[in-house]
């Protein structure tokens, strides 16, 4: 599932790199065709997960990655030191001690990413990579800093680099399917260490159409350790099947769901029988494991060149602006709306710099238009002490930068107006709620 045979030989390649705590996964596509393929960790198989580990050979500056690292660590006579949880270590920023030497955790993560990207060499040369999208479960500002450092160490200077979380990759993947698959809600059940549910819903009655994704975790569905005794194992699987069946009925009771995706290694253990029958009643159900890496590819394509369908939707995730920010302006003598910040943008990547001419008064006014409902609001910044000049004879430099998902810092500088009205050197700063 989610995989297509064949070998891309196009000249312009985008990569979707899914970086998880336990494994990584790589998909890629030609920028002109946009149909991703996923790299197998073992040639000729659909084993897409690359264990996110390194292993250092004792007494030697030699590092192994992925399955090779795991295998080498098991060879007691060889002597290998395994370093796991690379993403967690990099996120914490604490030095990693190996054989008495301190290693930068981000440097170790970069080494793993660089080595794993070498798997692409069987499909496309690294020199053909023009863009790479990293997707992680939680994209915090700290994680963005880590990924920027990783990207900087990959020798891909000419490549566009972007980041998005798993929910946004789910959104991008969904929008690149046939419309019938997301005619109603779309659900992902992800089962690795614990069961998680994500539900994508769309308001078709707004312009653009607003997409929201809710999520829930079911701690009672922790991964099982199966008994080696046949009858006990059978009973365990029947109990888990019954538990999941109940979760399905409860979680989907009040929803119209077109499609369900089952992802994660937990669904590979052949226990979901009755629960699958429940899921398949009136719904399309797909099982696979590379939704996020493919979604990262699709997300990268849309960042580079948004499709017409993409422009019709806006995804309002937890880290996305929920409102458009603009100003009233005069154009050719007529009042018009000047867009400053767009809803749907990630707050930590969002800023704006522009210049305006102040018609009169001593305030600058911003218009906040929520896409989630609610009334349009005004936010005013007072320019205390601005010099008195004739009408439309004051030019201002405006800088907006988001400091959280619902707050922005505004800095406004007086630029004067040519030689007749030199700048006063004054500047004003304010924080506005969006």
GROMACS .gro file of C-alpha atoms in nm:
model
  434
    1UNK     CA    1   0.000   0.000   0.000
    2UNK     CA    2   0.113   0.356  -0.074
    3UNK     CA    3   0.394   0.221  -0.296
    4UNK     CA    4   0.442   0.218  -0.670
    5UNK     CA    5   0.698   0.019  -0.864
    6UNK     CA    6   0.934   0.178  -1.107
    7UNK     CA    7   1.240   0.397  -1.104
    8UNK     CA    8   1.237   0.774  -1.138
    9UNK     CA    9   1.502   0.919  -1.362
   10UNK     CA   10   1.369   1.276  -1.371
   11UNK     CA   11   1.609   1.564  -1.336
   12UNK     CA   12   1.432   1.749  -1.056
   13UNK     CA   13   1.359   1.559  -0.738
   14UNK     CA   14   1.168   1.639  -0.419
   15UNK     CA   15   1.222   1.427  -0.109
   16UNK     CA   16   0.982   1.363   0.178
   17UNK     CA   17   1.176   1.256   0.488
   18UNK     CA   18   0.971   1.121   0.780
   19UNK     CA   19   1.183   1.138   1.096
   20UNK     CA   20   1.039   0.957   1.396
   21UNK     CA   21   1.176   0.865   1.737
   22UNK     CA   22   1.233   0.501   1.641
   23UNK     CA   23   1.269   0.504   1.262
   24UNK     CA   24   1.295   0.716   0.949
   25UNK     CA   25   1.137   0.679   0.607
   26UNK     CA   26   1.214   0.836   0.271
   27UNK     CA   27   0.986   0.903  -0.026
   28UNK     CA   28   1.073   1.096  -0.340
   29UNK     CA   29   0.912   1.220  -0.657
   30UNK     CA   30   0.986   1.403  -0.977
   31UNK     CA   31   0.881   1.766  -0.950
   32UNK     CA   32   0.709   1.752  -1.289
   33UNK     CA   33   0.508   1.434  -1.219
   34UNK     CA   34   0.449   1.445  -0.846
   35UNK     CA   35   0.377   1.073  -0.785
   36UNK     CA   36   0.593   0.971  -0.487
   37UNK     CA   37   0.774   0.643  -0.442
   38UNK     CA   38   0.913   0.515  -0.113
   39UNK     CA   39   1.267   0.390  -0.069
   40UNK     CA   40   1.298   0.040   0.072
   41UNK     CA   41   1.552  -0.020   0.347
   42UNK     CA   42   1.601  -0.369   0.200
   43UNK     CA   43   1.614  -0.390  -0.180
   44UNK     CA   44   1.321  -0.571  -0.336
   45UNK     CA   45   1.096  -0.549  -0.029
   46UNK     CA   46   0.841  -0.306   0.116
   47UNK     CA   47   1.039  -0.261   0.437
   48UNK     CA   48   1.030   0.117   0.443
   49UNK     CA   49   1.126   0.183   0.806
   50UNK     CA   50   1.493   0.262   0.865
   51UNK     CA   51   1.581   0.217   1.236
   52UNK     CA   52   1.690   0.560   1.366
   53UNK     CA   53   2.005   0.437   1.538
   54UNK     CA   54   2.382   0.460   1.504
   55UNK     CA   55   2.647   0.218   1.624
   56UNK     CA   56   3.012   0.310   1.679
   57UNK     CA   57   3.276   0.043   1.646
   58UNK     CA   58   3.480   0.022   1.967
   59UNK     CA   59   3.820   0.189   1.937
   60UNK     CA   60   3.760   0.289   1.576
   61UNK     CA   61   3.603   0.602   1.424
   62UNK     CA   62   3.360   0.394   1.223
   63UNK     CA   63   2.983   0.440   1.247
   64UNK     CA   64   2.701   0.219   1.119
   65UNK     CA   65   2.338   0.323   1.080
   66UNK     CA   66   1.995   0.162   1.063
   67UNK     CA   67   1.964  -0.217   1.048
   68UNK     CA   68   2.337  -0.252   0.995
   69UNK     CA   69   2.392  -0.071   1.325
   70UNK     CA   70   2.150  -0.302   1.506
   71UNK     CA   71   2.315  -0.610   1.357
   72UNK     CA   72   2.665  -0.488   1.440
   73UNK     CA   73   2.565  -0.411   1.799
   74UNK     CA   74   2.454  -0.773   1.843
   75UNK     CA   75   2.794  -0.907   1.740
   76UNK     CA   76   2.961  -0.925   2.081
   77UNK     CA   77   3.299  -1.014   1.938
   78UNK     CA   78   3.300  -0.703   1.716
   79UNK     CA   79   3.234  -0.458   1.998
   80UNK     CA   80   2.984  -0.189   1.904
   81UNK     CA   81   2.824   0.094   2.105
   82UNK     CA   82   2.462   0.158   2.006
   83UNK     CA   83   2.318   0.511   2.017
   84UNK     CA   84   1.937   0.512   2.004
   85UNK     CA   85   1.663   0.778   2.025
   86UNK     CA   86   1.864   1.016   1.805
   87UNK     CA   87   1.576   1.258   1.757
   88UNK     CA   88   1.503   1.272   2.129
   89UNK     CA   89   1.870   1.332   2.209
   90UNK     CA   90   1.892   1.613   1.953
   91UNK     CA   91   1.572   1.767   2.087
   92UNK     CA   92   1.714   1.772   2.440
   93UNK     CA   93   2.046   1.912   2.322
   94UNK     CA   94   2.255   1.722   2.576
   95UNK     CA   95   2.596   1.586   2.477
   96UNK     CA   96   2.616   1.214   2.411
   97UNK     CA   97   2.904   1.029   2.574
   98UNK     CA   98   3.054   0.745   2.368
   99UNK     CA   99   3.381   0.585   2.479
  100UNK     CA  100   3.458   0.884   2.698
  101UNK     CA  101   3.411   1.132   2.416
  102UNK     CA  102   3.131   1.392   2.402
  103UNK     CA  103   2.934   1.411   2.078
  104UNK     CA  104   2.692   1.680   1.966
  105UNK     CA  105   2.352   1.502   1.941
  106UNK     CA  106   2.251   1.711   1.640
  107UNK     CA  107   2.573   1.609   1.464
  108UNK     CA  108   2.487   1.243   1.531
  109UNK     CA  109   2.136   1.294   1.396
  110UNK     CA  110   2.283   1.465   1.090
  111UNK     CA  111   2.514   1.169   1.034
  112UNK     CA  112   2.219   0.931   1.046
  113UNK     CA  113   2.011   1.141   0.803
  114UNK     CA  114   2.302   1.178   0.562
  115UNK     CA  115   2.378   0.805   0.567
  116UNK     CA  116   2.013   0.708   0.523
  117UNK     CA  117   1.970   0.948   0.232
  118UNK     CA  118   2.241   0.742   0.064
  119UNK     CA  119   1.967   0.483  -0.003
  120UNK     CA  120   1.834   0.725  -0.263
  121UNK     CA  121   2.150   0.666  -0.465
  122UNK     CA  122   1.996   0.346  -0.600
  123UNK     CA  123   1.716   0.556  -0.751
  124UNK     CA  124   1.839   0.911  -0.813
  125UNK     CA  125   2.171   1.096  -0.764
  126UNK     CA  126   2.184   1.328  -0.463
  127UNK     CA  127   2.274   1.611  -0.700
  128UNK     CA  128   1.922   1.595  -0.845
  129UNK     CA  129   1.752   1.674  -0.514
  130UNK     CA  130   1.604   2.022  -0.546
  131UNK     CA  131   1.380   2.017  -0.240
  132UNK     CA  132   1.341   1.822   0.082
  133UNK     CA  133   1.053   1.827   0.329
  134UNK     CA  134   1.116   1.692   0.678
  135UNK     CA  135   0.809   1.573   0.866
  136UNK     CA  136   0.807   1.492   1.237
  137UNK     CA  137   0.535   1.414   1.490
  138UNK     CA  138   0.564   1.744   1.679
  139UNK     CA  139   0.719   2.046   1.508
  140UNK     CA  140   0.814   2.273   1.797
  141UNK     CA  141   1.034   2.583   1.749
  142UNK     CA  142   1.319   2.385   1.911
  143UNK     CA  143   1.267   2.102   1.662
  144UNK     CA  144   1.274   2.353   1.374
  145UNK     CA  145   1.616   2.472   1.498
  146UNK     CA  146   1.740   2.113   1.515
  147UNK     CA  147   1.618   2.033   1.163
  148UNK     CA  148   1.771   2.352   1.025
  149UNK     CA  149   2.107   2.242   1.163
  150UNK     CA  150   2.059   1.893   1.020
  151UNK     CA  151   1.969   2.033   0.679
  152UNK     CA  152   2.273   2.261   0.690
  153UNK     CA  153   2.500   1.960   0.730
  154UNK     CA  154   2.365   1.761   0.434
  155UNK     CA  155   2.562   1.929   0.154
  156UNK     CA  156   2.236   2.020  -0.022
  157UNK     CA  157   2.306   2.392  -0.044
  158UNK     CA  158   2.089   2.446  -0.350
  159UNK     CA  159   1.789   2.252  -0.221
  160UNK     CA  160   1.476   2.411  -0.079
  161UNK     CA  161   1.422   2.283   0.275
  162UNK     CA  162   1.088   2.289   0.459
  163UNK     CA  163   0.929   2.130   0.764
  164UNK     CA  164   0.582   2.012   0.860
  165UNK     CA  165   0.433   1.788   1.126
  166UNK     CA  166   0.260   1.455   1.072
  167UNK     CA  167  -0.087   1.608   1.077
  168UNK     CA  168   0.000   1.841   0.791
  169UNK     CA  169   0.154   1.550   0.599
  170UNK     CA  170  -0.175   1.362   0.651
  171UNK     CA  171  -0.358   1.666   0.512
  172UNK     CA  172  -0.129   1.693   0.209
  173UNK     CA  173  -0.159   1.321   0.136
  174UNK     CA  174  -0.540   1.335   0.159
  175UNK     CA  175  -0.576   1.629  -0.078
  176UNK     CA  176  -0.376   1.441  -0.341
  177UNK     CA  177  -0.621   1.150  -0.345
  178UNK     CA  178  -0.938   1.123  -0.550
  179UNK     CA  179  -1.211   1.351  -0.418
  180UNK     CA  180  -1.438   1.054  -0.342
  181UNK     CA  181  -1.193   0.945  -0.072
  182UNK     CA  182  -1.241   1.269   0.124
  183UNK     CA  183  -1.601   1.345   0.034
  184UNK     CA  184  -1.668   1.314   0.408
  185UNK     CA  185  -1.431   1.281   0.704
  186UNK     CA  186  -1.102   1.090   0.672
  187UNK     CA  187  -0.961   0.895   0.967
  188UNK     CA  188  -0.613   0.764   1.041
  189UNK     CA  189  -0.559   0.503   1.310
  190UNK     CA  190  -0.188   0.491   1.389
  191UNK     CA  191  -0.072   0.201   1.602
  192UNK     CA  192   0.291   0.191   1.709
  193UNK     CA  193   0.351   0.206   2.084
  194UNK     CA  194  -0.007   0.317   2.150
  195UNK     CA  195  -0.316   0.373   1.934
  196UNK     CA  196  -0.376   0.725   1.805
  197UNK     CA  197  -0.670   0.846   1.600
  198UNK     CA  198  -0.666   1.148   1.370
  199UNK     CA  199  -0.982   1.272   1.199
  200UNK     CA  200  -0.971   1.518   0.909
  201UNK     CA  201  -1.289   1.717   0.847
  202UNK     CA  202  -1.360   1.994   0.600
  203UNK     CA  203  -1.605   2.284   0.600
  204UNK     CA  204  -1.710   2.302   0.236
  205UNK     CA  205  -1.917   2.616   0.294
  206UNK     CA  206  -1.632   2.861   0.352
  207UNK     CA  207  -1.394   3.027   0.107
  208UNK     CA  208  -1.132   2.890   0.120
  209UNK     CA  209  -1.259   2.556   0.252
  210UNK     CA  210  -1.135   2.514   0.609
  211UNK     CA  211  -0.976   2.181   0.707
  212UNK     CA  212  -0.935   2.078   1.071
  213UNK     CA  213  -0.774   1.764   1.215
  214UNK     CA  214  -0.869   1.638   1.559
  215UNK     CA  215  -0.669   1.372   1.737
  216UNK     CA  216  -0.710   1.139   2.031
  217UNK     CA  217  -0.493   0.881   2.203
  218UNK     CA  218  -0.616   0.550   2.346
  219UNK     CA  219  -0.380   0.444   2.623
  220UNK     CA  220  -0.572   0.119   2.676
  221UNK     CA  221  -0.440   0.011   2.334
  222UNK     CA  222  -0.074  -0.017   2.433
  223UNK     CA  223   0.121  -0.256   2.209
  224UNK     CA  224   0.095  -0.610   2.338
  225UNK     CA  225   0.376  -0.851   2.410
  226UNK     CA  226   0.238  -1.174   2.268
  227UNK     CA  227   0.260  -1.492   2.467
  228UNK     CA  228   0.465  -1.777   2.325
  229UNK     CA  229   0.186  -2.015   2.427
  230UNK     CA  230  -0.048  -2.058   2.130
  231UNK     CA  231  -0.385  -2.055   2.308
  232UNK     CA  232  -0.290  -1.763   2.531
  233UNK     CA  233  -0.166  -1.566   2.229
  234UNK     CA  234  -0.490  -1.638   2.045
  235UNK     CA  235  -0.690  -1.514   2.342
  236UNK     CA  236  -0.475  -1.198   2.363
  237UNK     CA  237  -0.541  -1.119   1.997
  238UNK     CA  238  -0.915  -1.176   2.033
  239UNK     CA  239  -0.924  -0.941   2.332
  240UNK     CA  240  -0.732  -0.673   2.143
  241UNK     CA  241  -0.959  -0.714   1.841
  242UNK     CA  242  -1.265  -0.670   2.061
  243UNK     CA  243  -1.113  -0.363   2.230
  244UNK     CA  244  -1.032  -0.197   1.896
  245UNK     CA  245  -1.378  -0.284   1.764
  246UNK     CA  246  -1.532  -0.098   2.057
  247UNK     CA  247  -1.306   0.203   2.000
  248UNK     CA  248  -1.407   0.213   1.633
  249UNK     CA  249  -1.778   0.208   1.714
  250UNK     CA  250  -1.738   0.478   1.977
  251UNK     CA  251  -1.505   0.709   1.783
  252UNK     CA  252  -1.695   0.690   1.452
  253UNK     CA  253  -2.048   0.685   1.596
  254UNK     CA  254  -2.133   1.047   1.513
  255UNK     CA  255  -1.917   1.087   1.202
  256UNK     CA  256  -1.965   1.035   0.833
  257UNK     CA  257  -1.635   0.882   0.729
  258UNK     CA  258  -1.538   0.817   0.368
  259UNK     CA  259  -1.194   0.665   0.421
  260UNK     CA  260  -0.986   0.507   0.695
  261UNK     CA  261  -0.608   0.458   0.685
  262UNK     CA  262  -0.443   0.205   0.915
  263UNK     CA  263  -0.074   0.277   0.967
  264UNK     CA  264   0.192   0.158   1.210
  265UNK     CA  265   0.362  -0.170   1.286
  266UNK     CA  266   0.093  -0.267   1.537
  267UNK     CA  267  -0.148  -0.343   1.254
  268UNK     CA  268   0.094  -0.592   1.098
  269UNK     CA  269   0.045  -0.850   1.374
  270UNK     CA  270  -0.267  -1.023   1.235
  271UNK     CA  271  -0.511  -0.964   1.518
  272UNK     CA  272  -0.765  -0.719   1.367
  273UNK     CA  273  -1.044  -0.939   1.228
  274UNK     CA  274  -1.389  -0.840   1.355
  275UNK     CA  275  -1.272  -0.481   1.394
  276UNK     CA  276  -1.175  -0.469   1.026
  277UNK     CA  277  -1.521  -0.592   0.929
  278UNK     CA  278  -1.668  -0.308   1.133
  279UNK     CA  279  -1.439  -0.053   0.969
  280UNK     CA  280  -1.519  -0.166   0.616
  281UNK     CA  281  -1.895  -0.117   0.647
  282UNK     CA  282  -1.963   0.175   0.413
  283UNK     CA  283  -1.605   0.300   0.417
  284UNK     CA  284  -1.288   0.260   0.212
  285UNK     CA  285  -1.010   0.116   0.427
  286UNK     CA  286  -0.640   0.113   0.337
  287UNK     CA  287  -0.346  -0.030   0.528
  288UNK     CA  288   0.009   0.089   0.473
  289UNK     CA  289   0.306   0.252   0.633
  290UNK     CA  290   0.433   0.541   0.424
  291UNK     CA  291   0.153   0.797   0.441
  292UNK     CA  292   0.362   1.063   0.619
  293UNK     CA  293   0.668   1.047   0.393
  294UNK     CA  294   0.448   1.060   0.082
  295UNK     CA  295   0.248   1.343   0.238
  296UNK     CA  296   0.576   1.527   0.295
  297UNK     CA  297   0.652   1.495  -0.078
  298UNK     CA  298   0.311   1.632  -0.169
  299UNK     CA  299   0.349   1.914   0.083
  300UNK     CA  300   0.683   2.010  -0.072
  301UNK     CA  301   0.535   2.016  -0.421
  302UNK     CA  302   0.259   2.249  -0.305
  303UNK     CA  303   0.506   2.481  -0.134
  304UNK     CA  304   0.703   2.511  -0.457
  305UNK     CA  305   0.403   2.549  -0.689
  306UNK     CA  306   0.055   2.543  -0.533
  307UNK     CA  307  -0.203   2.358  -0.742
  308UNK     CA  308  -0.546   2.502  -0.813
  309UNK     CA  309  -0.709   2.245  -0.583
  310UNK     CA  310  -0.464   2.328  -0.303
  311UNK     CA  311  -0.558   2.695  -0.324
  312UNK     CA  312  -0.921   2.607  -0.252
  313UNK     CA  313  -0.836   2.474   0.096
  314UNK     CA  314  -0.666   2.600   0.410
  315UNK     CA  315  -0.550   2.373   0.691
  316UNK     CA  316  -0.582   2.526   1.038
  317UNK     CA  317  -0.365   2.306   1.257
  318UNK     CA  318  -0.258   2.386   1.612
  319UNK     CA  319   0.049   2.576   1.491
  320UNK     CA  320  -0.134   2.760   1.213
  321UNK     CA  321  -0.265   3.115   1.205
  322UNK     CA  322  -0.644   3.096   1.237
  323UNK     CA  323  -0.706   3.445   1.095
  324UNK     CA  324  -0.609   3.657   0.798
  325UNK     CA  325  -0.430   3.980   0.890
  326UNK     CA  326  -0.457   4.282   0.663
  327UNK     CA  327  -0.499   4.658   0.643
  328UNK     CA  328  -0.731   4.902   0.473
  329UNK     CA  329  -0.545   5.089   0.201
  330UNK     CA  330  -0.613   5.333  -0.081
  331UNK     CA  331  -0.542   5.208  -0.432
  332UNK     CA  332  -0.613   5.441  -0.721
  333UNK     CA  333  -0.825   5.650  -0.487
  334UNK     CA  334  -1.041   5.354  -0.383
  335UNK     CA  335  -1.038   5.180  -0.046
  336UNK     CA  336  -0.904   4.824  -0.076
  337UNK     CA  337  -0.788   4.540   0.144
  338UNK     CA  338  -0.413   4.485   0.170
  339UNK     CA  339  -0.323   4.129   0.281
  340UNK     CA  340  -0.037   4.107   0.533
  341UNK     CA  341  -0.047   3.754   0.687
  342UNK     CA  342  -0.244   3.455   0.563
  343UNK     CA  343  -0.437   3.210   0.777
  344UNK     CA  344  -0.300   2.859   0.745
  345UNK     CA  345   0.066   2.968   0.771
  346UNK     CA  346   0.284   2.814   1.043
  347UNK     CA  347   0.328   3.085   1.306
  348UNK     CA  348   0.703   3.024   1.354
  349UNK     CA  349   0.765   3.076   0.981
  350UNK     CA  350   0.544   3.383   0.944
  351UNK     CA  351   0.654   3.745   0.919
  352UNK     CA  352   0.599   4.043   0.691
  353UNK     CA  353   0.794   4.357   0.596
  354UNK     CA  354   0.645   4.637   0.391
  355UNK     CA  355   0.604   5.013   0.368
  356UNK     CA  356   0.289   5.224   0.382
  357UNK     CA  357   0.204   5.593   0.359
  358UNK     CA  358   0.005   5.725   0.653
  359UNK     CA  359  -0.285   5.931   0.521
  360UNK     CA  360  -0.354   6.110   0.849
  361UNK     CA  361  -0.372   6.064   1.225
  362UNK     CA  362  -0.134   5.881   1.455
  363UNK     CA  363  -0.255   5.519   1.447
  364UNK     CA  364  -0.198   5.215   1.227
  365UNK     CA  365  -0.488   4.974   1.213
  366UNK     CA  366  -0.483   4.600   1.135
  367UNK     CA  367  -0.788   4.394   1.035
  368UNK     CA  368  -0.815   4.045   1.187
  369UNK     CA  369  -1.050   3.812   0.996
  370UNK     CA  370  -1.100   3.471   1.165
  371UNK     CA  371  -1.155   3.173   0.935
  372UNK     CA  372  -1.300   2.967   1.218
  373UNK     CA  373  -1.603   3.193   1.259
  374UNK     CA  374  -1.650   3.501   1.471
  375UNK     CA  375  -1.654   3.867   1.386
  376UNK     CA  376  -1.385   4.072   1.216
  377UNK     CA  377  -1.171   4.265   1.467
  378UNK     CA  378  -0.948   4.572   1.451
  379UNK     CA  379  -0.612   4.606   1.623
  380UNK     CA  380  -0.461   4.956   1.654
  381UNK     CA  381  -0.101   5.060   1.715
  382UNK     CA  382  -0.062   5.411   1.856
  383UNK     CA  383   0.223   5.618   1.708
  384UNK     CA  384   0.275   5.847   2.003
  385UNK     CA  385   0.479   6.159   1.921
  386UNK     CA  386   0.484   6.114   1.545
  387UNK     CA  387   0.570   6.445   1.374
  388UNK     CA  388   0.280   6.650   1.238
  389UNK     CA  389   0.308   6.663   0.858
  390UNK     CA  390   0.075   6.741   0.568
  391UNK     CA  391  -0.170   6.468   0.459
  392UNK     CA  392  -0.002   6.158   0.307
  393UNK     CA  393   0.346   6.291   0.381
  394UNK     CA  394   0.458   6.022   0.625
  395UNK     CA  395   0.611   5.696   0.504
  396UNK     CA  396   0.627   5.408   0.751
  397UNK     CA  397   0.822   5.082   0.760
  398UNK     CA  398   0.617   4.800   0.914
  399UNK     CA  399   0.754   4.469   1.042
  400UNK     CA  400   0.523   4.195   1.175
  401UNK     CA  401   0.656   3.877   1.330
  402UNK     CA  402   0.453   3.604   1.500
  403UNK     CA  403   0.573   3.519   1.851
  404UNK     CA  404   0.308   3.251   1.914
  405UNK     CA  405   0.013   3.107   1.730
  406UNK     CA  406  -0.208   3.401   1.835
  407UNK     CA  407   0.031   3.690   1.900
  408UNK     CA  408   0.248   3.909   1.679
  409UNK     CA  409   0.510   4.174   1.749
  410UNK     CA  410   0.467   4.489   1.543
  411UNK     CA  411   0.754   4.732   1.484
  412UNK     CA  412   0.685   5.054   1.296
  413UNK     CA  413   0.951   5.310   1.197
  414UNK     CA  414   0.906   5.664   1.071
  415UNK     CA  415   1.085   5.698   0.735
  416UNK     CA  416   0.978   6.055   0.670
  417UNK     CA  417   0.899   6.157   0.313
  418UNK     CA  418   1.198   6.239   0.099
  419UNK     CA  419   1.409   6.551   0.151
  420UNK     CA  420   1.111   6.769   0.243
  421UNK     CA  421   1.024   6.567   0.553
  422UNK     CA  422   1.327   6.371   0.683
  423UNK     CA  423   1.280   6.075   0.918
  424UNK     CA  424   1.238   6.157   1.283
  425UNK     CA  425   1.416   5.834   1.377
  426UNK     CA  426   1.120   5.735   1.592
  427UNK     CA  427   1.005   5.372   1.617
  428UNK     CA  428   0.713   5.207   1.793
  429UNK     CA  429   0.671   4.847   1.908
  430UNK     CA  430   0.354   4.672   2.015
  431UNK     CA  431   0.212   4.324   2.060
  432UNK     CA  432  -0.123   4.245   1.902
  433UNK     CA  433  -0.353   3.947   1.946
  434UNK     CA  434  -0.451   3.764   1.629
   0.00000   0.00000   0.00000
